[in-house]
Coordinates of C-alpha atoms in Angstrom, one line a residue:
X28 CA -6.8 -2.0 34.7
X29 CA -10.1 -1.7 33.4
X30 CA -11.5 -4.2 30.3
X31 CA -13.1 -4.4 27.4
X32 CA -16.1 -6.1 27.5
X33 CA -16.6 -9.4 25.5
X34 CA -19.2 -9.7 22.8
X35 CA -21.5 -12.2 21.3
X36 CA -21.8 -12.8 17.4
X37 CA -24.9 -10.5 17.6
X38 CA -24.1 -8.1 20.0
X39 CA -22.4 -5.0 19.6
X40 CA -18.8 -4.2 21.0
X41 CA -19.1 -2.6 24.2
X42 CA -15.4 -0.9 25.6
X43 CA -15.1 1.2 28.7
X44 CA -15.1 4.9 28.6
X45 CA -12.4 6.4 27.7
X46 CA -11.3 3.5 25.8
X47 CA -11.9 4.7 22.3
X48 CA -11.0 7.9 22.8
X49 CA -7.7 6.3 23.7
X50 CA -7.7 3.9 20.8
X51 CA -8.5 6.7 18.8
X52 CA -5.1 9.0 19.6
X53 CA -3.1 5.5 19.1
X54 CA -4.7 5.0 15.7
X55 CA -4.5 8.5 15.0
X56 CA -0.7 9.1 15.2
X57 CA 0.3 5.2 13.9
X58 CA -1.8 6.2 10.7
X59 CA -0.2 9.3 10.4
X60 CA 3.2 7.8 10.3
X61 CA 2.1 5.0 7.8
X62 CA 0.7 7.8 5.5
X63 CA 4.1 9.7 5.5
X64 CA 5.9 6.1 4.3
X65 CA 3.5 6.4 1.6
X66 CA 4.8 10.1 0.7
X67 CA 8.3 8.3 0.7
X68 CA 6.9 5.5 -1.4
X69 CA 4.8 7.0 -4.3
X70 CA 7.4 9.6 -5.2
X71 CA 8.8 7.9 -8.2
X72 CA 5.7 7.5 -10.2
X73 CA 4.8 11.3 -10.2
X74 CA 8.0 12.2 -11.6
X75 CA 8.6 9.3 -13.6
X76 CA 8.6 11.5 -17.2
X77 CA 11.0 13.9 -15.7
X78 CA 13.3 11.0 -14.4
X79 CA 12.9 8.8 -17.9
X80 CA 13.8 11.9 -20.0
X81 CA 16.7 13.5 -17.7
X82 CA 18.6 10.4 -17.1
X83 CA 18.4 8.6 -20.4
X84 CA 16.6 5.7 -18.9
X85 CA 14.1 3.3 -20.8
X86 CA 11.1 1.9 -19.5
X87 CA 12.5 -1.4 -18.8
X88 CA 15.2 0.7 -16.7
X89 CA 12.7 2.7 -14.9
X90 CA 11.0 -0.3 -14.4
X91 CA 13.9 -1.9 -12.6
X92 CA 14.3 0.7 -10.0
X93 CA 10.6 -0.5 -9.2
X94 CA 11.2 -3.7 -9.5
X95 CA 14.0 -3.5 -7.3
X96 CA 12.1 -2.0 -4.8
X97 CA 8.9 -4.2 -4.7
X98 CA 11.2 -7.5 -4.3
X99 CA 13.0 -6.4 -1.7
X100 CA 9.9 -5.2 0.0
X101 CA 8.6 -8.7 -0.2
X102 CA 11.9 -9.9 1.3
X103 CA 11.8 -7.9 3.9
X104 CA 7.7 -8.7 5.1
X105 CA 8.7 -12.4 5.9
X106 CA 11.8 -11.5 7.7
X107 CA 10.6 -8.1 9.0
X108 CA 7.2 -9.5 10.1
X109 CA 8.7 -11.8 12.0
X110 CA 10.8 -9.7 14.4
X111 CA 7.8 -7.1 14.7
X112 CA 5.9 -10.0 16.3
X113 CA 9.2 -10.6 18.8
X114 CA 10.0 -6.9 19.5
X115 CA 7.1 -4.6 18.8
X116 CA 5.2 -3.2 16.4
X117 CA 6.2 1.1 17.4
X118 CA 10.2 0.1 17.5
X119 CA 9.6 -1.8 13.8
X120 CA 8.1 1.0 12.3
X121 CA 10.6 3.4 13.8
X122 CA 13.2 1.8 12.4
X123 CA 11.4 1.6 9.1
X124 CA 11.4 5.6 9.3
X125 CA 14.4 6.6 10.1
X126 CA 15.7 4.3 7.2
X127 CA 13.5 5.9 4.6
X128 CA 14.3 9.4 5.7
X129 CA 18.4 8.4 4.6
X130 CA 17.3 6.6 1.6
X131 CA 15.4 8.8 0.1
X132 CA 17.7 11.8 0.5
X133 CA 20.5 9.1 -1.0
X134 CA 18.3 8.8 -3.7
X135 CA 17.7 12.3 -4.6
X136 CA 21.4 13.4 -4.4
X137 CA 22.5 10.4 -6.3
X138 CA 20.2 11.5 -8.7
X139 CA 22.6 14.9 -9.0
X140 CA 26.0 12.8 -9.0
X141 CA 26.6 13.1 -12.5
X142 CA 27.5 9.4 -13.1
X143 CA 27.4 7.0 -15.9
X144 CA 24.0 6.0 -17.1
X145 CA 24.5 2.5 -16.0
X146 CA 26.6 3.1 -12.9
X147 CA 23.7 5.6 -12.6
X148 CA 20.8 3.2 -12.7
X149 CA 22.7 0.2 -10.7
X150 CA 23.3 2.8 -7.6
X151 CA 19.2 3.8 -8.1
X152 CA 17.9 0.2 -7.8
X153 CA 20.5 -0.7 -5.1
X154 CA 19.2 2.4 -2.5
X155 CA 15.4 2.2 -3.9
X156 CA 15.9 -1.3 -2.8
X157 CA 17.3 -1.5 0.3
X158 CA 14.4 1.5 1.1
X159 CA 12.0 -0.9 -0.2
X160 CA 13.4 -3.5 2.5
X161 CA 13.6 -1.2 5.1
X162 CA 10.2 0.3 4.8
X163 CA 8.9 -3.2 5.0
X164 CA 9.2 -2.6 8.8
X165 CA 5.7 -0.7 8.3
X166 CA 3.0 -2.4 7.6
X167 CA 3.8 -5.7 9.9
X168 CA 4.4 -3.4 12.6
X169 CA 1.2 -1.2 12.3
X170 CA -1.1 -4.3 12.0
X171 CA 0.6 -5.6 15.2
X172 CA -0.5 -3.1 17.0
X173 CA -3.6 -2.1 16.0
X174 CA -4.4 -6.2 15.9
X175 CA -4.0 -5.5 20.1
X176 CA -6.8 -2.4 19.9
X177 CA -9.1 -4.2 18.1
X178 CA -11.2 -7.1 18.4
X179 CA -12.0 -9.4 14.8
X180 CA -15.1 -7.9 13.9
X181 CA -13.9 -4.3 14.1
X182 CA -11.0 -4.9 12.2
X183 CA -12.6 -4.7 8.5
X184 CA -14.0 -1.1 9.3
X185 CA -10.1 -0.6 10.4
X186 CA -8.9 -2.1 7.6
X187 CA -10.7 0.2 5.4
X188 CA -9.2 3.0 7.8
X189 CA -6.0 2.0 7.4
X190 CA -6.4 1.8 3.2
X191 CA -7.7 5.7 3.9
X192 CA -4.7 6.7 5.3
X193 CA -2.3 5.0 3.0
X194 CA -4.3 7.0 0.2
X195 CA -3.6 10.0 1.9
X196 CA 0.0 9.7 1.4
X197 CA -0.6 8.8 -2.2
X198 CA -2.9 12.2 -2.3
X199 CA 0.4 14.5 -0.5
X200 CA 3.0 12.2 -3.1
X201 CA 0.7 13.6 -6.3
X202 CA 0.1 17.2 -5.6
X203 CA 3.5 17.3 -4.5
X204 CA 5.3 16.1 -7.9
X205 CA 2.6 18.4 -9.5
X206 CA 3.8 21.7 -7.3
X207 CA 7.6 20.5 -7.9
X208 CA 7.1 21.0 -11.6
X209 CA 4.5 23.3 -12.2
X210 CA 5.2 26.1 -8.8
X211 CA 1.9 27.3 -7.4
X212 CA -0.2 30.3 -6.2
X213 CA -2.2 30.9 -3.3
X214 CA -4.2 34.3 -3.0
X215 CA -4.0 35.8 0.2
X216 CA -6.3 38.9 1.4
X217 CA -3.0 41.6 0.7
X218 CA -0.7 39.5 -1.6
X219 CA -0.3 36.2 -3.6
X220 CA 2.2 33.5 -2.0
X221 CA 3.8 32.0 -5.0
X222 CA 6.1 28.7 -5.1
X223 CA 8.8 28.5 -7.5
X224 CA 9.2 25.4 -9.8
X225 CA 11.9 22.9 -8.3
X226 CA 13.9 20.1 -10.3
X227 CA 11.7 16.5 -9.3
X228 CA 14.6 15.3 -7.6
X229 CA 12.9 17.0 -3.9
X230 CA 10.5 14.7 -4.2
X231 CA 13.4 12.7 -2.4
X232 CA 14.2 15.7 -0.2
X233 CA 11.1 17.1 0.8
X234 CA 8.9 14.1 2.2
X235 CA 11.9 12.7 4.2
X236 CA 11.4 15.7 6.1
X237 CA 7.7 15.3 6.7
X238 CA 8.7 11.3 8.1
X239 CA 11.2 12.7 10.6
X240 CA 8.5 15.2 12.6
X241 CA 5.9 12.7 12.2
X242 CA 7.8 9.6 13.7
X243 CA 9.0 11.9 16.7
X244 CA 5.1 12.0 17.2
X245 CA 4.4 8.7 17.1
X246 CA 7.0 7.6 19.6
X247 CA 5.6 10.3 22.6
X248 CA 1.6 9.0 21.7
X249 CA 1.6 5.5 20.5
X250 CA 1.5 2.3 22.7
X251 CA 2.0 -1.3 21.3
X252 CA -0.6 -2.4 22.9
X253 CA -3.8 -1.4 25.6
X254 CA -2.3 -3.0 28.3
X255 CA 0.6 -0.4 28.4
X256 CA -1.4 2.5 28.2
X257 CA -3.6 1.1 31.1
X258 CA -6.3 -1.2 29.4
X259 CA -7.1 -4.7 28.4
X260 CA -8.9 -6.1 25.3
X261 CA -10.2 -9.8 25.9
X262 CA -9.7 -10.9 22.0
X263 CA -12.0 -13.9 20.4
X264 CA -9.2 -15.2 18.4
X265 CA -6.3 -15.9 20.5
X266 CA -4.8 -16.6 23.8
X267 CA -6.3 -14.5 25.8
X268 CA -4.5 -13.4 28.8
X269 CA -1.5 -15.1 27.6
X270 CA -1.4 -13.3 24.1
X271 CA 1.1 -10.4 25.1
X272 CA 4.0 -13.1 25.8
X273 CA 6.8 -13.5 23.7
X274 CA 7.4 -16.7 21.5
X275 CA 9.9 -18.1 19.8
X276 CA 10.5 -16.9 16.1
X277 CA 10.3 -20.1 15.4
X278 CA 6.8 -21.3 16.7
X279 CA 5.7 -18.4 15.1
X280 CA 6.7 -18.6 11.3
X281 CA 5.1 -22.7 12.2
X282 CA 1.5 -22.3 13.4
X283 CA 1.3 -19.4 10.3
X284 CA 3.2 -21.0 7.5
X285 CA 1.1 -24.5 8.1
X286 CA -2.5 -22.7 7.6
X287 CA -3.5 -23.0 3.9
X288 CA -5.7 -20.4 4.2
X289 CA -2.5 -18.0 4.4
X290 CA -1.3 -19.3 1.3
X291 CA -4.5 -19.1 -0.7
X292 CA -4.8 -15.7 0.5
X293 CA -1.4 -14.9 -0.5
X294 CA -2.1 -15.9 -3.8
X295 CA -4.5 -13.9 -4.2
X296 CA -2.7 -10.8 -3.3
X297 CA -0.1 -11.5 -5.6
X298 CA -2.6 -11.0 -8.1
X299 CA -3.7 -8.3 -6.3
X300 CA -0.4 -6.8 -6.0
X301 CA 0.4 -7.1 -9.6
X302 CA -2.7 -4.8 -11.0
X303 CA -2.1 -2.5 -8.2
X304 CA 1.5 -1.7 -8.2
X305 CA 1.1 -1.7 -12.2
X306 CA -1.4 1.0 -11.9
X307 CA 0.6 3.2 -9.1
X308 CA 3.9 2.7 -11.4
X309 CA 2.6 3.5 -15.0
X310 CA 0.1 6.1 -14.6
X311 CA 2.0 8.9 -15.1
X312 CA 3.9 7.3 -17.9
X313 CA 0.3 6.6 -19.4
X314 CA -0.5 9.9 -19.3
X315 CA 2.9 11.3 -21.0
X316 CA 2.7 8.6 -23.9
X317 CA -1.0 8.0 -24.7
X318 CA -2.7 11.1 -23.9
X319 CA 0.7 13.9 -24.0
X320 CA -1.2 15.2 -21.1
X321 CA 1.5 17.3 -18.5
X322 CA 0.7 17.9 -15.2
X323 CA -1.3 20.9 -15.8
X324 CA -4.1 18.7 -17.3
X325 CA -7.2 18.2 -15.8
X326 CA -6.4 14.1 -16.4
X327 CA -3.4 14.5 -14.4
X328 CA -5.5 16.2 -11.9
X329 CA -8.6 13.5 -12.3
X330 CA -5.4 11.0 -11.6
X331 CA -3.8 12.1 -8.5
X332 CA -7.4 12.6 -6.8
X333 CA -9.1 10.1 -8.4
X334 CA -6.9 7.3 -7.6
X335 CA -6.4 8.0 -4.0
X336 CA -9.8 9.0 -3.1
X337 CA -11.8 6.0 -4.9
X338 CA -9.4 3.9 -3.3
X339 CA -10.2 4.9 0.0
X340 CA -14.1 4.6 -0.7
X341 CA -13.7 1.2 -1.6
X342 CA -11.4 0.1 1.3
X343 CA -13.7 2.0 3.7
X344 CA -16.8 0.3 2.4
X345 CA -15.3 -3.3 1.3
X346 CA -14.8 -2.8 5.3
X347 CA -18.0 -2.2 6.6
X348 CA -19.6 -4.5 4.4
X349 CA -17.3 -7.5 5.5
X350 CA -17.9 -6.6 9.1
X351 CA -21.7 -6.4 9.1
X352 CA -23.2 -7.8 5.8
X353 CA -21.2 -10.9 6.2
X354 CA -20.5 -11.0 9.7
X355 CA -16.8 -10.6 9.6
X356 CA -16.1 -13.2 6.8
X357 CA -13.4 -11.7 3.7
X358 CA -13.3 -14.3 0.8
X359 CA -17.1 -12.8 -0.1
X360 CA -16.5 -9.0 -0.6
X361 CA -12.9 -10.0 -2.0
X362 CA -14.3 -12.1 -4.6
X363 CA -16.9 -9.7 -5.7
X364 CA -14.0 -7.0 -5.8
X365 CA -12.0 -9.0 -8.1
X366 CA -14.7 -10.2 -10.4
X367 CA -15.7 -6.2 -10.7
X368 CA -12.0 -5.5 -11.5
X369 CA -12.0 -7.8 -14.4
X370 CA -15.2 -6.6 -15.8
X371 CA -13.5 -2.5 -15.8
X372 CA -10.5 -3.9 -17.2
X373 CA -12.3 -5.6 -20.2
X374 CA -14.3 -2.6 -21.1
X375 CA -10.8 -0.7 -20.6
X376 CA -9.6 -3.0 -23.2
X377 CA -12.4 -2.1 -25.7
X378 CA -12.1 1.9 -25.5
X379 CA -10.3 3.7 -28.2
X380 CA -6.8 4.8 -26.7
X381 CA -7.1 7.9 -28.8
X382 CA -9.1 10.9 -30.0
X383 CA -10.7 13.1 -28.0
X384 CA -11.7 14.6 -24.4
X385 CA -14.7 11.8 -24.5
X386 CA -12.3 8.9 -24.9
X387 CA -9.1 9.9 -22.3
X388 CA -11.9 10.7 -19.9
X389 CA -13.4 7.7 -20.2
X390 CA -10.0 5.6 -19.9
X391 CA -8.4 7.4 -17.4
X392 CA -12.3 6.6 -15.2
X393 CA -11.8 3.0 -15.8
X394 CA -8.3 3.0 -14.5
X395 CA -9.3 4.6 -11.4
X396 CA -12.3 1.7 -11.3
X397 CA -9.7 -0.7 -11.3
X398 CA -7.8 0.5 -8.9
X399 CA -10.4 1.2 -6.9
X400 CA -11.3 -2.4 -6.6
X401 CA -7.7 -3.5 -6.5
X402 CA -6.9 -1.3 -3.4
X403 CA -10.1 -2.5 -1.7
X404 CA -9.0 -5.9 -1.9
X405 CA -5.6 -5.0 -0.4
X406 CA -7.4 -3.5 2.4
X407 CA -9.9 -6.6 3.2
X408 CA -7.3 -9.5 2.8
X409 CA -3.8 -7.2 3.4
X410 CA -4.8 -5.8 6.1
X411 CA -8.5 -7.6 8.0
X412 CA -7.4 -11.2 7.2
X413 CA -3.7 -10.4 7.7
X414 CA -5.3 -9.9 11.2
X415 CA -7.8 -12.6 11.7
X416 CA -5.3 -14.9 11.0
X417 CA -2.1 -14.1 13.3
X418 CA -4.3 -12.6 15.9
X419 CA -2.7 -10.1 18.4
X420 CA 0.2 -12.8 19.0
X421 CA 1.1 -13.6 15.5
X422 CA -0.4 -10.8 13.2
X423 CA 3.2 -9.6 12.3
X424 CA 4.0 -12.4 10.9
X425 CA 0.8 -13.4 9.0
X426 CA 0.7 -9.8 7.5
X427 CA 4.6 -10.5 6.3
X428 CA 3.6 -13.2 4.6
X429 CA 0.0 -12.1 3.2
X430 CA 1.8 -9.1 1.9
X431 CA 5.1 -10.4 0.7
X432 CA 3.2 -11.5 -2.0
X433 CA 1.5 -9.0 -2.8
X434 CA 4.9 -7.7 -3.6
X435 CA 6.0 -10.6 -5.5
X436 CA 3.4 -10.0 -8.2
X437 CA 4.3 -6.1 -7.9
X438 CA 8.0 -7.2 -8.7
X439 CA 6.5 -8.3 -12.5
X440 CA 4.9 -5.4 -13.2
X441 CA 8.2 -2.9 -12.7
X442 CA 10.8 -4.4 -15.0
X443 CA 8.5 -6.8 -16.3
X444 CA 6.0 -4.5 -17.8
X445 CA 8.3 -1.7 -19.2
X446 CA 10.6 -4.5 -20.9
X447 CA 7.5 -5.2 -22.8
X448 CA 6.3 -1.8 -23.7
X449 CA 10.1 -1.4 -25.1
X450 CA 9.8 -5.1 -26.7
X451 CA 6.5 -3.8 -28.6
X452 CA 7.4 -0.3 -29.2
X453 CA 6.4 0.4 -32.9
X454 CA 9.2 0.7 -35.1
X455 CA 8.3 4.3 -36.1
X456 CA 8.8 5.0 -32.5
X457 CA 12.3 3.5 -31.7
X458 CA 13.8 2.3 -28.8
X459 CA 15.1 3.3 -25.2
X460 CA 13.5 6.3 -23.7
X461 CA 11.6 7.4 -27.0
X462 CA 9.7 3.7 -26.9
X463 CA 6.2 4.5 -25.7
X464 CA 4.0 2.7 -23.4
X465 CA 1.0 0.5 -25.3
X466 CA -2.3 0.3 -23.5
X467 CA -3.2 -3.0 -24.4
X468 CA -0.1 -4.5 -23.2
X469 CA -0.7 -2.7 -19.8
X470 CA -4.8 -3.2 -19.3
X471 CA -4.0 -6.7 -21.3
X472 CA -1.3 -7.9 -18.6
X473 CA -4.1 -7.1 -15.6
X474 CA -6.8 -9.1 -16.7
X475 CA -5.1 -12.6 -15.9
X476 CA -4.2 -11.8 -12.4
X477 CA -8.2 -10.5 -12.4
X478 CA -9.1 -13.5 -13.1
X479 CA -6.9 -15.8 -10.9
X480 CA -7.4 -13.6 -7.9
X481 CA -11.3 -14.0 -8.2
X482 CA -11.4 -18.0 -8.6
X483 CA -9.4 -18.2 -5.6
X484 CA -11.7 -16.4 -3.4
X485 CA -14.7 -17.5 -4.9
X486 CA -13.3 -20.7 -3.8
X487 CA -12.5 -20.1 -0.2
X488 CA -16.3 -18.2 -0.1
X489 CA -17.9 -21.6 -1.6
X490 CA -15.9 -23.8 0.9
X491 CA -16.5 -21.8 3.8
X492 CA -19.4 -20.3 3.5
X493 CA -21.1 -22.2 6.2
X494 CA -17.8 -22.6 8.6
X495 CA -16.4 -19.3 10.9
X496 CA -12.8 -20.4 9.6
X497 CA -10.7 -17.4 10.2
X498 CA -9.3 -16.0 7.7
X499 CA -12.1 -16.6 4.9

């Protein structure tokens, strides 16, 4: 079994050869798979006009069926990460897959049942929920493993990685709606290959599909961790040639839950997760109400890029700048990141929600701006603390819990926000599904949780800024 060589504080990495070439094919097909949950997670919010108008449903109904999804994804990372740490990172996130796949096709053909409106929306929540529980198998189990391929002070460049990939999903999930409704053309040398227009409901047909193949792929590639495919990695932050034993549930949920770190960190995710799940659940609905842009628009178009793409720039180099500007330390960039968020969502505040091309493109650019700083913070403390703080023994469990709240403040911003925007819809407008979403209830609601999220960082950067605490 050859090893990966240990490193000082100032010296670079040094693996075998061969070794990231395998890392590389591991990483490769796990961040494939994690991309294709994403397809089977942003599908809703592309097609959220369509659904809203179709179905009779209100905002504050939409926003259940997120709602409903988000908490039970925060249920299931504390339980989920938990068993990931006891069984394995590649059978947790095949289970998370092959759950998806049904619930999303339930979803769709529910959709097509012709039911009540309220029998309607309570089967919705139900099987958006229990996918939102079941997917929740994903991200503790991808962590785990990659926790075992890398060693702490790669893990922020990963972590920006790993925000990249979940981004590509969110890319597939927005051209996707955007094909569904409008069709689409593709000159060829002889003839043109044309796509008909199809009803949004295969968004919950079509990227279940995608899942299956992928997670075949994953199972014949991946290894949970070196040591199975024929390596060894001697980690800094954990038991060394102990850390691929099993331990008790029990010992686990302990040694994490007791570190305050965790819970400060937490906290600030929830913030985090509030903006960022009100950003990725509204958009579209923005778009419709505000602007009466369709997807045909150029903003539309500015959205589905723009989102995904920023967001992996800023994960990608939130990463870097962790790992070798500050030496592998999180509180710092995440605090910057937060404070940046709340400056783009003041000036959001300030710019006239009307009038022309000038003023929608310059909206629609701070939105992506502050989701471009909210996604990089999911990626530094979601993903690189997550890791620095369970290690390769204990990272399912410390991600479950990181990231639970994440969705816990994502869980407000479903049914929470679109009560509101029905609550303030002006009386001109009505009520139910003619109520239209206000602007400065939505940037207004982020800027609290802007706030919050960078005093808590700040404070763990102040504290620790001359310790090596993990985790900060």
């Amino acid at each position: 079994m050859q090893t990966a060589s240990q490193a000082t504080d100032s010296a670079p990495i040094v693996h075998p050869p061969g070794y990231r070439a395998r890392r590389g094919q591991n990483w490769f097909f796990l961040g494939l798979t994690y991309a294709s949950y994403y397809l089977c997670r942003y599908n809703l919010s592309p097609v959220a006009p369509e659904l809203m108008s179709e179905l009779s449903f209100s905002k504050s109904q939409y926003g259940m069926i997120n709602s409903g999804r988000d908490g039970a994804y925060a249920i299931g990372q504390m339980i989920n990460g938990l068993f990931t740490d006891r069984f394995g990172g590649k059978q947790a996130m095949t289970i998370g897959a092959i759950s998806t796949i049904i619930l999303n096709l339930a979803f769709g053909f529910t959709s097509w049942s012709g039911m009540s409106t309220m029998l309607l929306l309570t089967s919705l929540v139900c099987i958006r929920s229990f996918d939102g529980y079941m997917q929740a198998f994903g991200a503790p189990g991808f962590i785990k493993i990659n926790t075992a391929w890398f060693r702490r002070k790669e893990r922020g460049a990963f972590a920006g990685v790993f925000g990249f990939m979940i981004n590509l999903g969110a890319i597939g999930a927005g051209q996707l709606g955007k094909t569904l409704i409008t069709g689409m053309s593709i000159p060829l040398l002889f003839f043109t290959l044309s796509t008909p227009t199809l009803n949004w409901r295969y968004m919950f047909i079509l990227p279940p599909i995608a899942v299956g193949v992928i997670v075949i792929l994953m199972n014949l590639f991946v290894k949970n961790t070196p040591e199975e495919a024929g390596w060894k990695v001697e980690h800094d932050d954990d038991g060394g040639a102990e850390s691929t034993e099993k331990i008790r549930l029990i010992d686990v949920f302990r040694k994490i839950a007791s570190n305050r770190v965790v819970w400060i960190v937490a906290a600030a995710y929830f913030c985090t997760g509030f903006v960022r799940r009100g950003v990725e659940s509204w958009w579209a609905v923005y778009l419709h109400d505000v602007w009466g842009a369709d997807k045909m628009s150029g903003l539309y178009t500015a959205f589905i890029w723009g989102l995904p793409v920023t967001a992996s720039v800023g994960s990608l180099t939130s990463g870097y700048i962790s790992d070798k500007l500050f030496h592998g330390k999180r509180a710092p960039v995440a605090a910057i990141l937060y404070i940046a968020q709340v400056a783009f969502t003041i000036v959001a505040i300030m710019v006239p929600q009307s009038g022309g091309a000038a003023s929608s493109a310059i909206a629609v650019a701070l939105i992506i701006g502050i989701s471009m700083m909210c996604n990089s913070t999911h990626s530094i403390l979601g993903t690189a603390a997550a890791m620095d703080l369970g290690g390769r023994r204990m990272a399912g469990c410390s991600s479950g819990i990181i990231d639970s709240f994440q969705y816990y403040g994502a869980l407000i911003s479903g049914y929470g926000l679109g009560a509101l925007f029905d609550s303030f819809a002006k009386p001109s407008v009505g009520a139910g599904v003619a109520s239209k979403l206000n602007p400065n209830i939505w940037f207004g609601s982020m800027l609290p949780f802007g706030l919050l999220g960078a005093g808590l960082m700040t404070y763990l950067w102040i504290k620790h800024r001359n310790s090596t605490t993990i985790g900060t």
